[in-house]
Amino acid sequence: MRIARFTTGEDPMYGIVQEKDGQDMVYGITGDPLYTEIRPNGTIVPLEDVRLLAPVIPRSKVVCVGKNYAAHAAEMGDEVPEQALFFLKPNTAVVGPGDPVVLPTYSEEVSLEAELAVVMKRMAKDITPEQVADHVFGYTCANDLTARDAQRAENQWFRAKAFDTSCPIGPWIETDLDPASLAISSSVDGEVAQQGTTADMVRSVAELIAEISSVVTLLPGDLVLTGTPAGVRAVPAGATVDITIEGIGTLSNPIVRR
Ligand code: MN
């Protein structure tokens, strides 16, 4: 099931995206599917007539992992770390499909990073890898935009990773998906940048989330970003970045400088 958050100009609403007679439609539902049973509210709109919003606003945090694909670690001149390298993005970094990514004033080198994002369903603390699937709501595409110059200059990645609009997600949450082996790619103005598979993750989704839950409590709606494959590159103002994951869809965002 594809769960989107959208607006037709009125208050935002959640909906199920489903094909009907060859056309993608959005069926509005009552409430927030993270907390309430999914019930149609009577709204039915063609997908092309709605504006999709970030499918979830994380209740507390976005937890990310660095260097979880060996080929990406290598292109950064690094080994895969023995201890998983986790960091945070604040929920204020999250934007939705089509929203502009605003390059921070202090950076001349902001890079794209296509990532599979996991949306948490249940509170998770000290869970085992085997328990992870029961705590996951679904999956969406994410872009872990990174100010590479700030990342090189500083040990903490606050300026590099946490800036506003640095975490586009969408276009919706796919709830029925096995994350083990999905094609994942990015492109800039249609030119392919990254082309990988989630099968190349050093640590699996289940291993990552279990370990993260040994550090922090994951809350419903929190996001876990699972690392990026090789092929990252800087994105200039004026470009459009697409992140595509098999079984989910494509997240597209323009890059701007203000
Ligand atoms: Mn990343």
Short mmCIF file of C-alpha atoms and ligand atoms in Angstrom, two decimals:
data_model
loop_
_atom_site.label_atom_id
_atom_site.label_comp_id
_atom_site.label_asym_id
_atom_site.label_seq_id
_atom_site.Cartn_x
_atom_site.Cartn_y
_atom_site.Cartn_z
CA MET A 1 0.00 0.00 0.00
CA ARG A 2 1.24 3.48 -0.92
CA ILE A 3 0.41 6.03 1.78
CA ALA A 4 0.78 9.68 0.80
CA ARG A 5 0.21 12.99 2.54
CA PHE A 6 -1.24 15.61 0.26
CA THR A 7 -3.18 18.82 -0.16
CA THR A 8 -5.60 20.05 -2.77
CA GLY A 9 -5.32 23.57 -1.34
CA GLU A 10 -7.15 22.75 1.89
CA ASP A 11 -5.71 21.24 5.08
CA PRO A 12 -3.22 18.39 4.50
CA MET A 13 -4.68 14.89 4.52
CA TYR A 14 -3.38 11.34 4.24
CA GLY A 15 -4.44 9.11 1.40
CA ILE A 16 -3.87 5.78 -0.33
CA VAL A 17 -2.43 6.00 -3.85
CA GLN A 18 -3.92 3.35 -6.12
CA GLU A 19 -4.31 2.85 -9.83
CA LYS A 20 -7.84 2.84 -11.20
CA ASP A 21 -8.57 2.34 -14.91
CA GLY A 22 -4.96 3.17 -15.79
CA GLN A 23 -4.88 6.37 -13.73
CA ASP A 24 -3.27 6.88 -10.31
CA MET A 25 -5.87 8.11 -7.83
CA VAL A 26 -5.57 9.27 -4.23
CA TYR A 27 -8.19 7.98 -1.80
CA GLY A 28 -8.32 10.25 1.25
CA ILE A 29 -8.37 8.62 4.69
CA THR A 30 -9.35 9.90 8.12
CA GLY A 31 -6.68 10.79 10.67
CA ASP A 32 -3.05 9.72 10.68
CA PRO A 33 -2.42 6.12 9.58
CA LEU A 34 0.47 5.86 12.07
CA TYR A 35 -1.98 6.14 14.92
CA THR A 36 -5.45 5.29 13.62
CA GLU A 37 -7.07 2.57 11.56
CA ILE A 38 -7.14 3.28 7.83
CA ARG A 39 -10.66 4.41 6.89
CA PRO A 40 -11.65 6.19 3.64
CA ASN A 41 -13.09 9.69 4.12
CA GLY A 42 -14.81 9.94 0.73
CA THR A 43 -12.20 12.15 -0.98
CA ILE A 44 -11.06 10.72 -4.33
CA VAL A 45 -8.73 12.84 -6.48
CA PRO A 46 -6.45 12.07 -9.44
CA LEU A 47 -2.84 11.97 -8.22
CA GLU A 48 -1.88 14.58 -10.83
CA ASP A 49 -4.31 17.06 -9.25
CA VAL A 50 -2.85 16.96 -5.73
CA ARG A 51 0.32 18.41 -4.25
CA LEU A 52 2.18 15.67 -2.40
CA LEU A 53 3.71 16.62 0.96
CA ALA A 54 6.40 14.90 3.02
CA PRO A 55 4.61 11.59 3.77
CA VAL A 56 5.61 11.87 7.44
CA ILE A 57 6.97 14.60 9.67
CA PRO A 58 9.21 12.68 12.06
CA ARG A 59 7.93 13.07 15.59
CA SER A 60 11.40 13.48 17.01
CA LYS A 61 14.32 12.68 14.72
CA VAL A 62 15.94 11.30 11.62
CA VAL A 63 18.74 8.84 12.42
CA CYS A 64 21.25 8.30 9.61
CA VAL A 65 24.19 6.01 9.03
CA GLY A 66 27.37 6.95 7.19
CA LYS A 67 29.39 4.67 4.90
CA ASN A 68 26.97 1.75 4.80
CA TYR A 69 27.93 0.87 1.21
CA ALA A 70 31.57 -0.16 0.73
CA ALA A 71 31.90 1.46 -2.72
CA HIS A 72 30.70 4.81 -1.34
CA ALA A 73 33.11 4.59 1.63
CA ALA A 74 35.87 3.92 -0.91
CA GLU A 75 34.98 6.93 -3.10
CA MET A 76 35.17 9.09 0.04
CA GLY A 77 38.66 7.70 0.64
CA ASP A 78 37.55 5.69 3.68
CA GLU A 79 37.17 2.13 4.86
CA VAL A 80 33.84 0.81 6.07
CA PRO A 81 33.92 1.70 9.80
CA GLU A 82 34.10 -1.20 12.25
CA GLN A 83 31.55 0.57 14.42
CA ALA A 84 28.51 1.85 12.50
CA LEU A 85 28.77 5.63 12.10
CA PHE A 86 25.44 7.15 13.14
CA PHE A 87 24.37 10.78 13.10
CA LEU A 88 21.16 12.81 13.37
CA LYS A 89 19.22 15.16 11.19
CA PRO A 90 16.56 17.24 12.96
CA ASN A 91 12.94 16.91 11.88
CA THR A 92 13.16 20.51 10.60
CA ALA A 93 15.40 19.21 7.77
CA VAL A 94 12.49 17.26 6.27
CA VAL A 95 10.73 18.53 3.14
CA GLY A 96 8.45 16.82 0.65
CA PRO A 97 8.35 15.96 -3.05
CA GLY A 98 8.85 18.98 -5.28
CA ASP A 99 9.90 21.22 -2.39
CA PRO A 100 13.02 23.29 -3.08
CA VAL A 101 16.30 22.30 -1.46
CA VAL A 102 17.86 25.60 -0.37
CA LEU A 103 21.65 25.48 -0.50
CA PRO A 104 23.11 26.83 2.76
CA THR A 105 24.92 30.17 2.38
CA TYR A 106 28.14 28.77 3.88
CA SER A 107 28.58 25.91 1.42
CA GLU A 108 29.90 25.78 -2.13
CA GLU A 109 29.64 22.00 -2.38
CA VAL A 110 26.34 20.34 -1.49
CA SER A 111 26.16 16.72 -2.55
CA LEU A 112 23.22 14.40 -3.17
CA GLU A 113 22.93 11.03 -1.38
CA ALA A 114 20.12 8.67 -2.46
CA GLU A 115 18.97 6.60 0.53
CA LEU A 116 16.28 4.12 1.48
CA ALA A 117 14.38 5.64 4.42
CA VAL A 118 12.58 3.50 6.98
CA VAL A 119 9.49 4.92 8.70
CA MET A 120 9.02 3.60 12.25
CA LYS A 121 5.56 2.44 13.36
CA ARG A 122 6.07 1.56 17.02
CA MET A 123 8.26 2.82 19.80
CA ALA A 124 11.48 0.82 19.65
CA LYS A 125 14.05 0.49 22.43
CA ASP A 126 16.61 -2.30 22.73
CA ILE A 127 14.94 -4.45 20.07
CA THR A 128 16.64 -7.35 18.29
CA PRO A 129 17.06 -7.52 14.49
CA GLU A 130 14.31 -10.16 14.47
CA GLN A 131 11.87 -7.70 16.11
CA VAL A 132 12.55 -4.86 13.68
CA ALA A 133 9.98 -5.78 10.99
CA ASP A 134 7.18 -5.54 13.59
CA HIS A 135 8.23 -1.98 14.39
CA VAL A 136 8.43 -0.68 10.81
CA PHE A 137 5.56 1.13 9.09
CA GLY A 138 7.07 1.31 5.62
CA TYR A 139 9.71 2.74 3.31
CA THR A 140 10.23 5.87 1.27
CA CYS A 141 12.96 7.57 -0.78
CA ALA A 142 15.23 10.11 0.87
CA ASN A 143 18.03 12.43 -0.13
CA ASP A 144 20.66 12.95 2.59
CA LEU A 145 21.95 16.26 1.22
CA THR A 146 25.40 17.01 2.59
CA ALA A 147 27.51 20.17 2.62
CA ARG A 148 30.71 18.32 1.78
CA ASP A 149 33.02 21.30 2.45
CA ALA A 150 31.59 21.74 5.95
CA GLN A 151 31.83 17.97 6.51
CA ARG A 152 35.53 17.99 5.65
CA ALA A 153 36.21 21.02 7.86
CA GLU A 154 34.52 19.77 11.05
CA ASN A 155 34.33 16.60 13.13
CA GLN A 156 30.70 17.15 14.06
CA TRP A 157 28.40 17.22 11.04
CA PHE A 158 25.85 19.78 12.24
CA ARG A 159 26.43 22.28 9.44
CA ALA A 160 27.12 19.51 6.91
CA LYS A 161 24.00 17.44 7.49
CA ALA A 162 21.38 19.23 9.60
CA PHE A 163 20.52 22.32 7.58
CA ASP A 164 16.92 23.13 6.67
CA THR A 165 15.67 21.24 3.56
CA SER A 166 18.59 18.76 3.77
CA CYS A 167 16.22 15.79 4.02
CA PRO A 168 13.65 15.54 1.21
CA ILE A 169 11.48 12.41 1.52
CA GLY A 170 8.73 10.86 -0.57
CA PRO A 171 6.84 10.57 -2.78
CA TRP A 172 4.89 8.27 -0.41
CA ILE A 173 5.39 5.45 2.09
CA GLU A 174 5.26 1.92 0.66
CA THR A 175 4.11 -0.41 3.43
CA ASP A 176 4.54 -3.74 1.61
CA LEU A 177 8.18 -4.01 0.65
CA ASP A 178 11.17 -6.25 1.34
CA PRO A 179 14.14 -3.84 1.62
CA ALA A 180 16.79 -6.53 1.08
CA SER A 181 17.50 -6.07 -2.63
CA LEU A 182 16.06 -2.96 -4.29
CA ALA A 183 17.57 -0.93 -7.13
CA ILE A 184 18.39 2.57 -5.85
CA SER A 185 19.53 5.43 -8.05
CA SER A 186 19.83 9.18 -8.34
CA SER A 187 20.09 11.56 -11.25
CA VAL A 188 20.77 15.25 -11.80
CA ASP A 189 18.69 16.85 -14.59
CA GLY A 190 18.09 13.36 -15.93
CA GLU A 191 21.77 12.35 -15.98
CA VAL A 192 22.44 9.25 -13.86
CA ALA A 193 24.62 9.85 -10.79
CA GLN A 194 24.22 6.81 -8.52
CA GLN A 195 23.05 3.36 -9.55
CA GLY A 196 23.16 0.76 -6.79
CA THR A 197 21.24 -1.87 -4.92
CA THR A 198 20.25 -2.08 -1.26
CA ALA A 199 21.71 -5.62 -1.37
CA ASP A 200 25.12 -3.90 -1.08
CA MET A 201 24.41 -2.42 2.37
CA VAL A 202 27.17 -3.34 4.81
CA ARG A 203 24.63 -3.52 7.66
CA SER A 204 21.04 -4.53 6.89
CA VAL A 205 17.97 -2.46 7.76
CA ALA A 206 17.26 -4.83 10.67
CA GLU A 207 20.82 -4.66 12.02
CA LEU A 208 20.91 -0.87 11.78
CA ILE A 209 17.60 -0.30 13.55
CA ALA A 210 18.35 -2.81 16.29
CA GLU A 211 21.65 -1.08 17.02
CA ILE A 212 20.13 2.42 16.86
CA SER A 213 17.50 1.27 19.38
CA SER A 214 20.29 0.36 21.79
CA VAL A 215 21.24 4.05 21.83
CA VAL A 216 17.95 5.96 21.51
CA THR A 217 14.24 5.26 21.69
CA LEU A 218 12.75 5.38 18.21
CA LEU A 219 9.26 6.87 18.18
CA PRO A 220 6.39 6.31 15.74
CA GLY A 221 7.08 8.38 12.62
CA ASP A 222 10.81 8.64 13.23
CA LEU A 223 12.96 7.99 10.17
CA VAL A 224 16.06 5.87 9.72
CA LEU A 225 18.21 6.61 6.64
CA THR A 226 20.27 3.61 5.64
CA GLY A 227 23.26 5.03 3.78
CA THR A 228 24.05 5.83 0.17
CA PRO A 229 25.64 3.89 -2.71
CA ALA A 230 28.63 5.16 -4.72
CA GLY A 231 28.33 7.96 -7.27
CA VAL A 232 27.58 10.95 -5.06
CA ARG A 233 28.15 14.34 -6.65
CA ALA A 234 27.66 18.02 -5.96
CA VAL A 235 24.37 19.52 -7.11
CA PRO A 236 24.27 23.05 -8.50
CA ALA A 237 21.52 25.60 -7.98
CA GLY A 238 18.98 25.33 -10.77
CA ALA A 239 19.30 21.54 -11.07
CA THR A 240 16.59 18.99 -10.32
CA VAL A 241 17.55 15.85 -8.40
CA ASP A 242 15.62 12.59 -8.74
CA ILE A 243 15.95 9.72 -6.26
CA THR A 244 14.38 6.46 -7.43
CA ILE A 245 13.95 3.23 -5.46
CA GLU A 246 12.48 0.06 -6.92
CA GLY A 247 9.05 -0.70 -5.51
CA ILE A 248 8.58 2.83 -4.14
CA GLY A 249 8.89 5.46 -6.88
CA THR A 250 10.74 8.70 -7.58
CA LEU A 251 11.37 11.66 -5.30
CA SER A 252 12.14 14.83 -7.24
CA ASN A 253 13.37 18.17 -5.84
CA PRO A 254 14.71 21.39 -7.38
CA ILE A 255 17.91 22.88 -5.95
CA VAL A 256 17.89 26.62 -5.30
CA ARG A 257 20.15 29.26 -3.78
CA ARG A 258 18.57 32.21 -2.02
MN MN B 1 24.04 9.61 3.90
#
